[in-house]
Amino acid sequence: MAKLLLNLFLVVSITLVTSCSKDKKTPEKPVGPPPPPPGPVAVKKDSGVYVLSTGAFYLGVSKVGYYDFRKNQYTEDYFKDKNPDAKLSGTCYGGIQYGEKCYVFLSYDASKIMALDKSSGKMLAEIASGVPYQSSHVWPKKAIADKNLLYVAGDGYFVHVLDTSTLNLVKSFAIPQWASDIIVQNNKLFVSNKRPSGLLSPDTSLLVMDMNTGSIEKNINFGAAPQFMLKDNEGFVYLYTGGGINPYDGPFLHKIDASTLTVVKRTNTRIRTMVLHGTNNILAISGQNSDPSHDGKIPVYDRTTLALVKDNFITDGTKLTYPRHLYTNEKTGDVYIIDVKDGNSAGQVYIFDKDGKKLLDFATTNSIFPVALLFNY
């Protein structure tokens, strides 16, 4: 009997120990990649961004820099690093990214369009946009791309058309005045005219042109110099006119129906550039150049009504000194702002999320007066 009880005790003990050992689970190893580290890494949704800086005009000190999001590193003279045997033969004034290429506009002491491979930064070609100070030349400043063609305008009496596959100029369209901006909407070219430097007779018109022939289909007069433009996906064009001699000339932000070519809304405001943001907003930079209304804020406008939604997009208290250029990253929705500071030292590039909170900022080291950003998606 004692032996039977002893055996029963041993069986129960072993069962309890085994049961307890099964209940004690070891931690499971995480499945998949580790979570990203905190901080600015959240902005690293592209490879990087090119920063174009003019430097001092006519002194040949323009630079093409590059911020690599993967390395958290800014290279101030990226073009020189990637093209040691080439040089920027002019003053960098702007540019555009289209397809697998970036196009850098060299103006004032040159009239050239420089094509770079977007991924490597290698120079592919340097295309002359006419001979300076001759009738057909254009100091390139603005461009829009459509169906593998680049329409380039600026200080000059032509719109040059560049084939982005062959990198050859294939057409030139004559225009009556220099161009402030150029966009494509509803398969038409919209070109805002401006007064050439030194001439007293302003042109206050917006040209609507055939994209194939360059013929001017309509010339819309605004009573004040048209400047920069914006388009949306609903067939509207947004045009800023900087004001004229008479108070009723503005300055105004206009909303134009591109199908009827009529102004459907306008609001009196003073801004220096604008971009689409979200589903129904426009972001702008307040003030204009050195006007007293320049306050470093980024006002938000309703795209439908053009009403001011709030006076500053930035929500985390970040202060800007002299914001001058504004971009929306179409891939990420992030907002990029170029702050040129005092214009005599390095500028600063700020990156904000869609809610106006800063993700990252970096100085354009030894690169004075940054004027454009080109994305490397």
mmCIF file of C-alpha atoms in Angstrom:
data_model
loop_
_atom_site.group_PDB
_atom_site.id
_atom_site.type_symbol
_atom_site.label_atom_id
_atom_site.label_comp_id
_atom_site.label_asym_id
_atom_site.label_seq_id
_atom_site.Cartn_x
_atom_site.Cartn_y
_atom_site.Cartn_z
ATOM 1 C CA MET A 1 0.000 0.000 0.000
ATOM 2 C CA ALA A 2 2.825 2.358 0.897
ATOM 3 C CA LYS A 3 4.545 1.540 -2.400
ATOM 4 C CA LEU A 4 1.325 2.279 -4.307
ATOM 5 C CA LEU A 5 0.959 5.674 -2.622
ATOM 6 C CA LEU A 6 4.595 6.493 -3.377
ATOM 7 C CA ASN A 7 4.131 5.723 -7.086
ATOM 8 C CA LEU A 8 0.954 7.829 -7.221
ATOM 9 C CA PHE A 9 2.793 10.781 -5.598
ATOM 10 C CA LEU A 10 5.601 10.578 -8.191
ATOM 11 C CA VAL A 11 3.135 10.553 -11.143
ATOM 12 C CA VAL A 12 1.280 13.638 -9.829
ATOM 13 C CA SER A 13 4.560 15.532 -9.209
ATOM 14 C CA ILE A 14 5.893 14.822 -12.685
ATOM 15 C CA THR A 15 2.575 15.935 -14.229
ATOM 16 C CA LEU A 16 2.590 19.236 -12.311
ATOM 17 C CA VAL A 17 6.213 20.006 -13.224
ATOM 18 C CA THR A 18 5.569 19.266 -16.885
ATOM 19 C CA SER A 19 2.425 21.401 -16.883
ATOM 20 C CA CYS A 20 4.230 24.344 -15.270
ATOM 21 C CA SER A 21 7.097 24.111 -17.712
ATOM 22 C CA LYS A 22 4.635 24.273 -20.635
ATOM 23 C CA ASP A 23 2.976 27.399 -19.193
ATOM 24 C CA LYS A 24 6.311 29.226 -19.030
ATOM 25 C CA LYS A 25 6.582 30.557 -22.607
ATOM 26 C CA THR A 26 9.793 31.979 -24.028
ATOM 27 C CA PRO A 27 9.508 35.390 -25.735
ATOM 28 C CA GLU A 28 8.837 35.141 -29.472
ATOM 29 C CA LYS A 29 11.359 36.652 -31.856
ATOM 30 C CA PRO A 30 9.988 39.633 -33.816
ATOM 31 C CA VAL A 31 8.989 38.919 -37.407
ATOM 32 C CA GLY A 32 10.023 41.235 -40.237
ATOM 33 C CA PRO A 33 12.443 44.195 -40.380
ATOM 34 C CA PRO A 34 13.188 46.186 -37.228
ATOM 35 C CA PRO A 35 11.263 49.445 -36.745
ATOM 36 C CA PRO A 36 12.978 52.562 -38.112
ATOM 37 C CA PRO A 37 14.975 54.633 -35.657
ATOM 38 C CA PRO A 38 13.288 57.807 -34.384
ATOM 39 C CA GLY A 39 13.975 61.291 -35.674
ATOM 40 C CA PRO A 40 14.440 62.717 -39.175
ATOM 41 C CA VAL A 41 14.502 59.241 -40.747
ATOM 42 C CA ALA A 42 10.735 59.671 -41.187
ATOM 43 C CA VAL A 43 11.414 62.031 -44.088
ATOM 44 C CA LYS A 44 13.596 59.553 -45.958
ATOM 45 C CA LYS A 45 11.043 58.490 -48.496
ATOM 46 C CA ASP A 46 13.159 59.555 -51.490
ATOM 47 C CA SER A 47 16.833 59.237 -52.286
ATOM 48 C CA GLY A 48 17.562 62.930 -51.951
ATOM 49 C CA VAL A 49 17.050 66.452 -53.232
ATOM 50 C CA TYR A 50 19.186 68.701 -55.435
ATOM 51 C CA VAL A 51 19.685 72.281 -54.249
ATOM 52 C CA LEU A 52 20.453 74.928 -56.887
ATOM 53 C CA SER A 53 22.151 78.107 -55.644
ATOM 54 C CA THR A 54 23.018 81.244 -57.595
ATOM 55 C CA GLY A 55 25.854 82.526 -55.444
ATOM 56 C CA ALA A 56 26.973 86.039 -56.362
ATOM 57 C CA PHE A 57 25.624 87.029 -59.783
ATOM 58 C CA TYR A 58 28.051 87.003 -62.732
ATOM 59 C CA LEU A 59 30.933 85.647 -60.625
ATOM 60 C CA GLY A 60 30.638 82.023 -61.689
ATOM 61 C CA VAL A 61 30.102 80.695 -58.162
ATOM 62 C CA SER A 62 26.734 78.987 -58.636
ATOM 63 C CA LYS A 63 26.489 75.484 -57.217
ATOM 64 C CA VAL A 64 24.392 72.357 -57.501
ATOM 65 C CA GLY A 65 24.337 70.696 -54.082
ATOM 66 C CA TYR A 66 22.644 67.502 -52.956
ATOM 67 C CA TYR A 67 21.145 66.309 -49.697
ATOM 68 C CA ASP A 68 21.227 62.514 -49.329
ATOM 69 C CA PHE A 69 18.430 61.380 -47.015
ATOM 70 C CA ARG A 70 19.977 57.956 -46.542
ATOM 71 C CA LYS A 71 23.225 59.405 -45.267
ATOM 72 C CA ASN A 72 21.788 62.540 -43.613
ATOM 73 C CA GLN A 73 24.477 64.425 -45.503
ATOM 74 C CA TYR A 74 24.621 67.587 -47.631
ATOM 75 C CA THR A 75 27.266 67.880 -50.362
ATOM 76 C CA GLU A 76 27.629 71.546 -51.267
ATOM 77 C CA ASP A 77 29.279 71.085 -54.685
ATOM 78 C CA TYR A 78 27.731 67.805 -55.771
ATOM 79 C CA PHE A 79 27.925 68.719 -59.460
ATOM 80 C CA LYS A 80 31.689 69.189 -59.269
ATOM 81 C CA ASP A 81 32.120 65.930 -57.349
ATOM 82 C CA LYS A 82 30.223 64.004 -60.005
ATOM 83 C CA ASN A 83 31.595 65.951 -62.983
ATOM 84 C CA PRO A 84 35.230 66.855 -62.140
ATOM 85 C CA ASP A 85 36.026 67.806 -65.743
ATOM 86 C CA ALA A 86 32.964 70.029 -66.237
ATOM 87 C CA LYS A 87 31.879 73.355 -64.794
ATOM 88 C CA LEU A 88 28.722 75.392 -64.362
ATOM 89 C CA SER A 89 29.177 77.889 -67.172
ATOM 90 C CA GLY A 90 26.633 80.414 -65.969
ATOM 91 C CA THR A 91 24.479 81.605 -63.095
ATOM 92 C CA CYS A 92 22.051 78.991 -61.767
ATOM 93 C CA TYR A 93 18.580 80.482 -61.796
ATOM 94 C CA GLY A 94 16.188 77.550 -61.600
ATOM 95 C CA GLY A 95 15.397 74.118 -62.929
ATOM 96 C CA ILE A 96 12.928 71.288 -63.266
ATOM 97 C CA GLN A 97 12.925 67.523 -62.756
ATOM 98 C CA TYR A 98 11.183 65.366 -65.372
ATOM 99 C CA GLY A 99 11.452 61.627 -65.857
ATOM 100 C CA GLU A 100 14.957 60.390 -65.147
ATOM 101 C CA LYS A 101 16.598 63.758 -65.745
ATOM 102 C CA CYS A 102 17.080 67.063 -63.982
ATOM 103 C CA TYR A 103 17.362 70.273 -65.984
ATOM 104 C CA VAL A 104 19.356 73.206 -64.595
ATOM 105 C CA PHE A 105 18.810 76.672 -66.065
ATOM 106 C CA LEU A 106 21.895 78.862 -66.527
ATOM 107 C CA SER A 107 21.033 82.514 -67.109
ATOM 108 C CA TYR A 108 22.440 86.072 -67.123
ATOM 109 C CA ASP A 109 26.045 85.244 -68.084
ATOM 110 C CA ALA A 110 24.847 82.261 -70.143
ATOM 111 C CA SER A 111 21.755 81.020 -71.959
ATOM 112 C CA LYS A 112 21.910 77.279 -71.417
ATOM 113 C CA ILE A 113 19.927 74.310 -70.191
ATOM 114 C CA MET A 114 22.057 71.668 -68.508
ATOM 115 C CA ALA A 115 20.667 68.123 -68.366
ATOM 116 C CA LEU A 116 21.764 65.830 -65.521
ATOM 117 C CA ASP A 117 21.088 62.174 -64.882
ATOM 118 C CA LYS A 118 18.758 62.289 -61.878
ATOM 119 C CA SER A 119 20.220 59.266 -60.086
ATOM 120 C CA SER A 120 23.949 59.815 -60.590
ATOM 121 C CA GLY A 121 24.242 63.595 -60.997
ATOM 122 C CA LYS A 122 26.314 63.095 -64.173
ATOM 123 C CA MET A 123 25.981 65.795 -66.835
ATOM 124 C CA LEU A 124 24.317 64.455 -69.990
ATOM 125 C CA ALA A 125 24.264 67.564 -72.172
ATOM 126 C CA GLU A 126 24.456 71.346 -72.204
ATOM 127 C CA ILE A 127 21.925 72.864 -74.594
ATOM 128 C CA ALA A 128 22.211 76.477 -75.729
ATOM 129 C CA SER A 129 18.917 78.379 -75.571
ATOM 130 C CA GLY A 130 20.110 80.882 -78.156
ATOM 131 C CA VAL A 131 23.040 83.272 -78.404
ATOM 132 C CA PRO A 132 22.929 85.918 -75.626
ATOM 133 C CA TYR A 133 21.720 89.348 -76.748
ATOM 134 C CA GLN A 134 20.561 88.084 -80.123
ATOM 135 C CA SER A 135 16.910 88.005 -81.107
ATOM 136 C CA SER A 136 16.203 84.298 -80.607
ATOM 137 C CA HIS A 137 17.918 83.824 -77.269
ATOM 138 C CA VAL A 138 16.176 83.160 -73.950
ATOM 139 C CA TRP A 139 17.677 83.393 -70.487
ATOM 140 C CA PRO A 140 15.880 80.289 -69.198
ATOM 141 C CA LYS A 141 14.060 80.678 -65.892
ATOM 142 C CA LYS A 142 10.823 78.682 -66.056
ATOM 143 C CA ALA A 143 9.733 75.458 -67.747
ATOM 144 C CA ILE A 144 6.920 72.935 -67.863
ATOM 145 C CA ALA A 145 7.135 69.362 -69.151
ATOM 146 C CA ASP A 146 4.430 67.542 -71.095
ATOM 147 C CA LYS A 147 4.542 64.381 -73.247
ATOM 148 C CA ASN A 148 8.353 64.208 -73.306
ATOM 149 C CA LEU A 149 8.698 67.843 -74.336
ATOM 150 C CA LEU A 150 10.082 70.633 -72.155
ATOM 151 C CA TYR A 151 8.676 74.117 -72.801
ATOM 152 C CA VAL A 152 11.279 76.648 -71.611
ATOM 153 C CA ALA A 153 10.656 80.359 -71.111
ATOM 154 C CA GLY A 154 12.223 83.295 -69.323
ATOM 155 C CA ASP A 155 13.877 86.573 -70.220
ATOM 156 C CA GLY A 156 13.533 86.578 -73.994
ATOM 157 C CA TYR A 157 10.921 86.738 -76.724
ATOM 158 C CA PHE A 158 10.582 82.993 -77.319
ATOM 159 C CA VAL A 159 9.398 79.754 -75.785
ATOM 160 C CA HIS A 160 11.899 77.044 -76.713
ATOM 161 C CA VAL A 161 10.744 73.426 -76.942
ATOM 162 C CA LEU A 162 13.233 70.716 -75.929
ATOM 163 C CA ASP A 163 12.825 67.032 -76.786
ATOM 164 C CA THR A 164 13.678 65.283 -73.498
ATOM 165 C CA SER A 165 14.665 62.059 -75.301
ATOM 166 C CA THR A 166 17.170 63.515 -77.774
ATOM 167 C CA LEU A 167 17.977 66.649 -75.732
ATOM 168 C CA ASN A 168 17.636 68.769 -78.856
ATOM 169 C CA LEU A 169 15.646 71.984 -79.318
ATOM 170 C CA VAL A 170 12.905 71.129 -81.808
ATOM 171 C CA LYS A 171 10.715 74.256 -81.890
ATOM 172 C CA SER A 172 10.629 77.914 -80.908
ATOM 173 C CA PHE A 173 7.459 79.966 -80.371
ATOM 174 C CA ALA A 174 7.595 83.761 -80.547
ATOM 175 C CA ILE A 175 5.926 85.721 -77.712
ATOM 176 C CA PRO A 176 5.412 89.511 -77.466
ATOM 177 C CA GLN A 177 7.145 90.006 -74.108
ATOM 178 C CA TRP A 178 9.368 88.171 -71.663
ATOM 179 C CA ALA A 179 7.767 85.389 -69.641
ATOM 180 C CA SER A 180 7.277 85.257 -65.877
ATOM 181 C CA ASP A 181 5.897 81.717 -65.818
ATOM 182 C CA ILE A 182 4.609 78.929 -68.030
ATOM 183 C CA ILE A 183 2.233 76.004 -67.394
ATOM 184 C CA VAL A 184 0.140 73.490 -69.352
ATOM 185 C CA GLN A 185 -3.585 73.090 -68.682
ATOM 186 C CA ASN A 186 -6.276 71.524 -70.895
ATOM 187 C CA ASN A 187 -3.658 70.881 -73.616
ATOM 188 C CA LYS A 188 -2.879 74.592 -73.879
ATOM 189 C CA LEU A 189 0.179 76.618 -72.966
ATOM 190 C CA PHE A 190 -0.427 79.453 -70.515
ATOM 191 C CA VAL A 191 2.354 82.056 -70.520
ATOM 192 C CA SER A 192 2.337 85.038 -68.173
ATOM 193 C CA ASN A 193 3.998 88.091 -69.740
ATOM 194 C CA LYS A 194 6.121 90.667 -67.988
ATOM 195 C CA ARG A 195 7.853 93.909 -68.879
ATOM 196 C CA PRO A 196 11.437 93.416 -70.115
ATOM 197 C CA SER A 197 14.034 94.992 -67.875
ATOM 198 C CA GLY A 198 14.539 98.674 -68.642
ATOM 199 C CA LEU A 199 11.340 99.125 -70.661
ATOM 200 C CA LEU A 200 8.582 101.343 -69.365
ATOM 201 C CA SER A 201 5.575 99.875 -71.168
ATOM 202 C CA PRO A 202 4.280 96.946 -69.100
ATOM 203 C CA ASP A 203 2.534 94.008 -70.694
ATOM 204 C CA THR A 204 -0.285 92.897 -68.449
ATOM 205 C CA SER A 205 -1.479 89.894 -70.388
ATOM 206 C CA LEU A 206 -1.779 86.146 -69.999
ATOM 207 C CA LEU A 207 -1.189 84.286 -73.269
ATOM 208 C CA VAL A 208 -3.060 81.112 -74.193
ATOM 209 C CA MET A 209 -1.139 79.252 -76.907
ATOM 210 C CA ASP A 210 -1.451 76.163 -79.071
ATOM 211 C CA MET A 211 1.096 73.622 -77.820
ATOM 212 C CA ASN A 212 1.969 72.338 -81.291
ATOM 213 C CA THR A 213 2.161 75.489 -83.391
ATOM 214 C CA GLY A 214 2.755 78.171 -80.762
ATOM 215 C CA SER A 215 -0.037 80.316 -82.192
ATOM 216 C CA ILE A 216 -1.583 82.715 -79.669
ATOM 217 C CA GLU A 217 -5.262 81.804 -79.283
ATOM 218 C CA LYS A 218 -6.139 84.403 -76.674
ATOM 219 C CA ASN A 219 -4.508 87.306 -74.890
ATOM 220 C CA ILE A 220 -6.185 88.011 -71.543
ATOM 221 C CA ASN A 221 -5.487 91.428 -70.051
ATOM 222 C CA PHE A 222 -5.341 91.777 -66.260
ATOM 223 C CA GLY A 223 -4.452 95.447 -65.811
ATOM 224 C CA ALA A 224 -1.341 94.449 -63.856
ATOM 225 C CA ALA A 225 1.693 92.311 -64.532
ATOM 226 C CA PRO A 226 0.921 88.560 -64.353
ATOM 227 C CA GLN A 227 3.572 86.664 -62.432
ATOM 228 C CA PHE A 228 3.561 83.065 -61.187
ATOM 229 C CA MET A 229 0.938 80.412 -61.864
ATOM 230 C CA LEU A 230 -0.381 77.111 -60.616
ATOM 231 C CA LYS A 231 -2.730 74.476 -62.026
ATOM 232 C CA ASP A 232 -4.904 71.801 -60.433
ATOM 233 C CA ASN A 233 -6.429 68.545 -61.670
ATOM 234 C CA GLU A 234 -9.896 70.064 -62.102
ATOM 235 C CA GLY A 235 -9.157 72.327 -65.071
ATOM 236 C CA PHE A 236 -8.336 75.554 -63.228
ATOM 237 C CA VAL A 237 -5.354 77.906 -63.441
ATOM 238 C CA TYR A 238 -4.331 80.105 -60.494
ATOM 239 C CA LEU A 239 -2.548 83.322 -61.430
ATOM 240 C CA TYR A 240 -0.985 85.976 -59.228
ATOM 241 C CA THR A 241 -0.830 89.535 -60.568
ATOM 242 C CA GLY A 242 1.461 91.852 -58.696
ATOM 243 C CA GLY A 243 -0.510 95.047 -58.859
ATOM 244 C CA GLY A 244 -0.433 98.112 -61.050
ATOM 245 C CA ILE A 245 -0.610 101.881 -60.771
ATOM 246 C CA ASN A 246 -4.295 101.928 -59.835
ATOM 247 C CA PRO A 247 -5.546 100.293 -56.593
ATOM 248 C CA TYR A 248 -8.099 98.215 -58.520
ATOM 249 C CA ASP A 249 -5.200 96.548 -60.356
ATOM 250 C CA GLY A 250 -4.401 94.414 -57.326
ATOM 251 C CA PRO A 251 -2.359 92.637 -56.224
ATOM 252 C CA PHE A 252 -4.731 89.716 -56.781
ATOM 253 C CA LEU A 253 -4.788 85.942 -56.781
ATOM 254 C CA HIS A 254 -7.083 84.838 -59.636
ATOM 255 C CA LYS A 255 -8.790 81.506 -60.284
ATOM 256 C CA ILE A 256 -9.327 80.935 -64.010
ATOM 257 C CA ASP A 257 -11.480 78.297 -65.696
ATOM 258 C CA ALA A 258 -9.126 76.964 -68.375
ATOM 259 C CA SER A 259 -11.979 75.768 -70.598
ATOM 260 C CA THR A 260 -13.882 79.076 -70.747
ATOM 261 C CA LEU A 261 -10.824 81.286 -70.065
ATOM 262 C CA THR A 262 -12.786 83.336 -67.565
ATOM 263 C CA VAL A 263 -11.896 84.448 -64.049
ATOM 264 C CA VAL A 264 -14.271 82.725 -61.617
ATOM 265 C CA LYS A 265 -12.734 83.942 -58.334
ATOM 266 C CA ARG A 266 -10.169 86.437 -57.147
ATOM 267 C CA THR A 267 -8.887 87.721 -53.832
ATOM 268 C CA ASN A 268 -6.758 90.679 -52.857
ATOM 269 C CA THR A 269 -3.518 89.457 -51.324
ATOM 270 C CA ARG A 270 0.235 89.861 -51.535
ATOM 271 C CA ILE A 271 2.288 86.681 -51.919
ATOM 272 C CA ARG A 272 5.477 85.623 -53.628
ATOM 273 C CA THR A 273 4.903 81.995 -54.668
ATOM 274 C CA MET A 274 2.389 79.183 -54.159
ATOM 275 C CA VAL A 275 1.882 75.404 -54.333
ATOM 276 C CA LEU A 276 -1.046 73.006 -54.037
ATOM 277 C CA HIS A 277 -1.391 71.267 -50.687
ATOM 278 C CA GLY A 278 -3.690 68.420 -49.756
ATOM 279 C CA THR A 279 -7.050 68.043 -51.440
ATOM 280 C CA ASN A 280 -8.256 71.630 -51.418
ATOM 281 C CA ASN A 281 -5.606 74.064 -50.195
ATOM 282 C CA ILE A 282 -2.971 76.399 -51.586
ATOM 283 C CA LEU A 283 0.148 77.281 -49.605
ATOM 284 C CA ALA A 284 1.909 80.557 -50.305
ATOM 285 C CA ILE A 285 4.713 82.732 -48.995
ATOM 286 C CA SER A 286 3.387 85.976 -47.594
ATOM 287 C CA GLY A 287 4.612 89.357 -48.759
ATOM 288 C CA GLN A 288 6.655 90.081 -51.821
ATOM 289 C CA ASN A 289 10.399 90.628 -51.912
ATOM 290 C CA SER A 290 11.245 93.305 -49.334
ATOM 291 C CA ASP A 291 7.682 94.533 -48.817
ATOM 292 C CA PRO A 292 6.674 95.244 -45.205
ATOM 293 C CA SER A 293 4.005 92.547 -45.542
ATOM 294 C CA HIS A 294 6.754 89.935 -45.727
ATOM 295 C CA ASP A 295 6.592 88.249 -42.315
ATOM 296 C CA GLY A 296 8.078 84.796 -42.851
ATOM 297 C CA LYS A 297 4.687 83.072 -42.662
ATOM 298 C CA ILE A 298 3.144 80.502 -45.000
ATOM 299 C CA PRO A 299 -0.563 81.381 -45.349
ATOM 300 C CA VAL A 300 -3.088 78.708 -46.332
ATOM 301 C CA TYR A 301 -5.875 79.462 -48.847
ATOM 302 C CA ASP A 302 -8.949 77.459 -49.752
ATOM 303 C CA ARG A 303 -8.597 76.414 -53.378
ATOM 304 C CA THR A 304 -12.316 76.606 -54.101
ATOM 305 C CA THR A 305 -13.083 80.019 -52.637
ATOM 306 C CA LEU A 306 -9.554 81.534 -52.387
ATOM 307 C CA ALA A 307 -10.459 82.493 -48.816
ATOM 308 C CA LEU A 308 -7.682 82.599 -46.239
ATOM 309 C CA VAL A 309 -7.956 79.450 -44.084
ATOM 310 C CA LYS A 310 -5.179 80.342 -41.637
ATOM 311 C CA ASP A 311 -2.267 82.736 -41.613
ATOM 312 C CA ASN A 312 0.486 80.151 -41.143
ATOM 313 C CA PHE A 313 0.830 76.538 -42.255
ATOM 314 C CA ILE A 314 3.654 75.947 -39.732
ATOM 315 C CA THR A 315 2.229 74.598 -36.471
ATOM 316 C CA ASP A 316 5.282 73.759 -34.338
ATOM 317 C CA GLY A 317 6.620 77.283 -33.782
ATOM 318 C CA THR A 318 9.448 77.102 -36.352
ATOM 319 C CA LYS A 319 10.453 80.639 -37.356
ATOM 320 C CA LEU A 320 11.589 81.456 -40.879
ATOM 321 C CA THR A 321 13.793 84.443 -41.716
ATOM 322 C CA TYR A 322 13.215 85.025 -45.425
ATOM 323 C CA PRO A 323 11.364 82.140 -47.096
ATOM 324 C CA ARG A 324 11.543 82.566 -50.836
ATOM 325 C CA HIS A 325 10.719 79.261 -52.542
ATOM 326 C CA LEU A 326 8.114 76.630 -51.756
ATOM 327 C CA TYR A 327 7.628 73.041 -52.959
ATOM 328 C CA THR A 328 5.377 70.068 -52.330
ATOM 329 C CA ASN A 329 6.940 66.648 -52.704
ATOM 330 C CA GLU A 330 4.347 64.913 -54.880
ATOM 331 C CA LYS A 331 5.427 61.478 -53.682
ATOM 332 C CA THR A 332 5.380 62.073 -49.924
ATOM 333 C CA GLY A 333 3.155 65.128 -49.459
ATOM 334 C CA ASP A 334 5.909 66.810 -47.441
ATOM 335 C CA VAL A 335 6.386 70.571 -47.821
ATOM 336 C CA TYR A 336 9.859 71.983 -48.589
ATOM 337 C CA ILE A 337 10.706 75.634 -47.951
ATOM 338 C CA ILE A 338 13.878 77.460 -48.990
ATOM 339 C CA ASP A 339 14.892 80.189 -46.550
ATOM 340 C CA VAL A 340 17.581 82.379 -48.121
ATOM 341 C CA LYS A 341 18.310 84.075 -44.740
ATOM 342 C CA ASP A 342 20.187 87.323 -45.419
ATOM 343 C CA GLY A 343 21.088 86.403 -49.014
ATOM 344 C CA ASN A 344 24.803 86.751 -48.296
ATOM 345 C CA SER A 345 25.415 83.518 -46.396
ATOM 346 C CA ALA A 346 24.250 79.919 -46.503
ATOM 347 C CA GLY A 347 20.528 79.385 -46.799
ATOM 348 C CA GLN A 348 18.400 76.782 -45.041
ATOM 349 C CA VAL A 349 16.037 74.126 -46.397
ATOM 350 C CA TYR A 350 13.134 73.133 -44.119
ATOM 351 C CA ILE A 351 10.987 70.040 -44.568
ATOM 352 C CA PHE A 352 7.557 69.843 -42.913
ATOM 353 C CA ASP A 353 4.958 67.113 -42.822
ATOM 354 C CA LYS A 354 1.445 67.726 -44.143
ATOM 355 C CA ASP A 355 0.375 69.053 -40.734
ATOM 356 C CA GLY A 356 3.054 71.750 -40.586
ATOM 357 C CA LYS A 357 5.449 70.003 -38.173
ATOM 358 C CA LYS A 358 9.148 70.145 -39.008
ATOM 359 C CA LEU A 359 10.732 66.849 -39.997
ATOM 360 C CA LEU A 360 14.194 68.086 -40.897
ATOM 361 C CA ASP A 361 16.213 71.140 -41.838
ATOM 362 C CA PHE A 362 19.711 71.562 -43.241
ATOM 363 C CA ALA A 363 22.012 74.422 -44.172
ATOM 364 C CA THR A 364 23.157 74.891 -47.760
ATOM 365 C CA THR A 365 26.768 75.083 -46.579
ATOM 366 C CA ASN A 366 28.848 77.610 -48.562
ATOM 367 C CA SER A 367 26.018 77.891 -51.101
ATOM 368 C CA ILE A 368 24.592 81.407 -51.153
ATOM 369 C CA PHE A 369 21.038 82.205 -52.248
ATOM 370 C CA PRO A 370 19.451 78.812 -53.013
ATOM 371 C CA VAL A 371 16.808 79.243 -55.705
ATOM 372 C CA ALA A 372 15.415 75.804 -56.559
ATOM 373 C CA LEU A 373 14.965 72.209 -55.414
ATOM 374 C CA LEU A 374 14.845 69.216 -57.739
ATOM 375 C CA PHE A 375 13.673 65.902 -56.299
ATOM 376 C CA ASN A 376 15.373 62.556 -56.767
ATOM 377 C CA TYR A 377 12.403 60.239 -56.154
#
